[in-house]
XYZ file of C-alpha atoms in Angstrom:
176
model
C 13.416 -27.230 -51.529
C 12.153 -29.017 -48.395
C 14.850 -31.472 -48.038
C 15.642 -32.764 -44.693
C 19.440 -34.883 -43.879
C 19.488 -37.825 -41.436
C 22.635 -37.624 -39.062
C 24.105 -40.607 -37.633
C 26.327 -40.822 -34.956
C 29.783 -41.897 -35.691
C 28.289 -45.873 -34.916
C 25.685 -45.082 -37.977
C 23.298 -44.634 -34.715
C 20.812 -42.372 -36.028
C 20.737 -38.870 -33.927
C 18.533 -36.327 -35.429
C 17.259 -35.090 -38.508
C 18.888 -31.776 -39.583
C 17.540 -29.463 -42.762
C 19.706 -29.275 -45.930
C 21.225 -25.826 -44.814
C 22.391 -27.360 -41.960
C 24.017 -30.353 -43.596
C 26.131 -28.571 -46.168
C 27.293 -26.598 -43.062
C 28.409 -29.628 -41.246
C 29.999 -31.275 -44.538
C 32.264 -27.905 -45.459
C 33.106 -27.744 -41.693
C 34.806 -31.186 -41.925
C 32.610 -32.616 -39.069
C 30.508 -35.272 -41.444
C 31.246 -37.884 -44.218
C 28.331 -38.292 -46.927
C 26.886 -41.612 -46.787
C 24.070 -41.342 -49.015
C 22.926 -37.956 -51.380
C 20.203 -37.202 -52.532
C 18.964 -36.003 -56.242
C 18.381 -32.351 -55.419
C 21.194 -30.367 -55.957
C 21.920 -26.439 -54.510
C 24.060 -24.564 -56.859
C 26.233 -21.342 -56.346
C 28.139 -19.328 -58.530
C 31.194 -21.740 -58.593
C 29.930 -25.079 -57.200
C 27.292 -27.449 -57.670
C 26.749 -29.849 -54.616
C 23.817 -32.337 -54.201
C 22.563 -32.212 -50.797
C 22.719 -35.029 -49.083
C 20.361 -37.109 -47.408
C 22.485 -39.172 -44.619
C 25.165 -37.939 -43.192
C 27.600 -39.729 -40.836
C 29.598 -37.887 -38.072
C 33.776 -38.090 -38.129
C 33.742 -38.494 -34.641
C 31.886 -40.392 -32.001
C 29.455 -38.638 -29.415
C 28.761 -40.216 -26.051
C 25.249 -40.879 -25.737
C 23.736 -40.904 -22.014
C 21.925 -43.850 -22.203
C 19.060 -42.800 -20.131
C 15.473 -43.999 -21.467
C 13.796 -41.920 -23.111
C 10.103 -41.514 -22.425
C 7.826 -41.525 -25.356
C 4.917 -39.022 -24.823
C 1.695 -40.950 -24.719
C -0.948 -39.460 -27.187
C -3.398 -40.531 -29.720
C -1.096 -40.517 -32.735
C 2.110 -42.488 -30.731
C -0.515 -45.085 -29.626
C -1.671 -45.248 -33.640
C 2.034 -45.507 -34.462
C 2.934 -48.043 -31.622
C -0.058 -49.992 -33.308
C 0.969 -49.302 -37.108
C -2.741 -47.733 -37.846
C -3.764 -51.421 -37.471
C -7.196 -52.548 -35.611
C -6.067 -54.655 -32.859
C -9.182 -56.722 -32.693
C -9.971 -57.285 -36.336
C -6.137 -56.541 -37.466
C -7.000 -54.732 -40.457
C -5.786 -50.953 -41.300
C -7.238 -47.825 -41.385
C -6.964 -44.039 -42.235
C -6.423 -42.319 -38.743
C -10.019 -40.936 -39.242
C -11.588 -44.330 -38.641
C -9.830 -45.253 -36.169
C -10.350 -44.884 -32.066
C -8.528 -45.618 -29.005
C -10.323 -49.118 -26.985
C -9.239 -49.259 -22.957
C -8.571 -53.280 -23.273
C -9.675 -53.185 -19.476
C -12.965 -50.350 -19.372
C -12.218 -47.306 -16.852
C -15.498 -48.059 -15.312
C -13.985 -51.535 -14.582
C -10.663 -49.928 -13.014
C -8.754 -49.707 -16.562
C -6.038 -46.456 -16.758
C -4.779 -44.691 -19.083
C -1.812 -45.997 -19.972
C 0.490 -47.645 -23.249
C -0.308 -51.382 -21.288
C -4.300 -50.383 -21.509
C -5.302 -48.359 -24.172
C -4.958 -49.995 -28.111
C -6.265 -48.722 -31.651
C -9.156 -49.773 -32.422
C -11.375 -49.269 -35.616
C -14.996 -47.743 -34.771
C -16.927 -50.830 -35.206
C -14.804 -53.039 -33.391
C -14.618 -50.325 -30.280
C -18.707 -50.728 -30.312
C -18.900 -54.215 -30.715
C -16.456 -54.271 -27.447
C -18.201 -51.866 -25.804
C -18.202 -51.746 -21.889
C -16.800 -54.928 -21.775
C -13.361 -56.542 -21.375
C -11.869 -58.337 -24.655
C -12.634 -62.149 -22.868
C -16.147 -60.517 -21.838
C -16.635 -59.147 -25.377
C -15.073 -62.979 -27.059
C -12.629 -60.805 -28.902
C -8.710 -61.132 -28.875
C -5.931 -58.697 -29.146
C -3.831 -58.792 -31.985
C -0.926 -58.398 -29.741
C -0.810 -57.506 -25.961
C -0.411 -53.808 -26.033
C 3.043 -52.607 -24.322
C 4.697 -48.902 -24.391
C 7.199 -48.676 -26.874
C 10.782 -48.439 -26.664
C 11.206 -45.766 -29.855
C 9.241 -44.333 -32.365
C 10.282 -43.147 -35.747
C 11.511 -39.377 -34.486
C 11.011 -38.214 -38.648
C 7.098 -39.108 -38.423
C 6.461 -37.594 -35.732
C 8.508 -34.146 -35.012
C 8.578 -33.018 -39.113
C 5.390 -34.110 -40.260
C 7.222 -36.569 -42.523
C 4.311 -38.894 -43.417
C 6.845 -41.375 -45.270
C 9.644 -41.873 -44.098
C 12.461 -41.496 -47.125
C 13.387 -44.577 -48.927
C 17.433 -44.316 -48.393
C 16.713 -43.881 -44.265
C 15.107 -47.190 -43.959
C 18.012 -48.952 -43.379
C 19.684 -46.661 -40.857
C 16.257 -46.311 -38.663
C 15.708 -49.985 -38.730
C 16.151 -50.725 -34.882
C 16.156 -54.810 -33.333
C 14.791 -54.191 -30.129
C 14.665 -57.378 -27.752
C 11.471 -58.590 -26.731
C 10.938 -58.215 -22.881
């Protein structure tokens, strides 16, 4: 069994993912209320107890509310862009996909979340050298760092995120 729990803070603010073992731990040490279980079940001699899959704490823990800085990398920026072209706006597997500078390096472009978009490998030729304006190609959407990423993707390997975490990962963030 490779079940994984999702803990939320005592605001259902999701804080980290924590492995099965771990979140039968927390529930016998009276620290956690089960909000949702899952089907698998771990038995023992006496007791039969399905594991759950989102747990809630009793009690609240202070945050710092510093901002976090997301890691830039190939995969975040494929995230950030939901494996979505942003010039032609369709999807693709990772593996035909590439990262565009909007503004070319040999035109003074960084590297950075506001200059570098997914791109899918004929739309990155097409483009070229050139600017998007230069190139008469638009951005699906102006390319900006994020504010969070889905921690479950990206630290476990998770490549769906499970069904009854959807609602407690689904974040408004305002637009700046």
């Amino acid at each position: 069994m490779a079940a994984q729990t999702l803990l939320l803070n005592a605001s259902f603010e999701p804080l980290q993912v924590v492995s099965w073992q771990r979140a039968i731990q927390l529930l016998f040490q009276g620290k956690v209320e089960v909000v949702e279980e899952s089907e698998s079940e771990v038995h023992s001699v006496r007791l039969t107890i399905r594991v759950p899959s989102v747990l809630r704490l009793i009690h609240f823990i202070p945050r710092v509310k510093k901002r976090r800085v997301i890691r830039f990398s190939r995969e975040n920026v494929f995230i950030r862009d939901g494996y979505q072209c942003q010039y032609c706006s369709k999807q693709f597997s990772k593996t035909h996909l590439t990262l565009d500078h909007v503004i070319p390096v040999v035109q003074g472009g960084a590297k950075s979340w506001e200059n570098i978009v997914t791109s899918c490998k004929p739309c990155n030729q097409k483009k070229g050298g050139r600017t998007p304006s230069q190139a008469q190609m638009h951005l699906v959407r102006k390319p900006r760092e994020p504010v969070w990423l889905p921690r479950t993707t990206l630290s476990l390997g998770i490549s769906l995120t499970p069904e009854r975490w959807k609602i407690y990962l689904t974040r408004s963030t305002p637009e700046e």
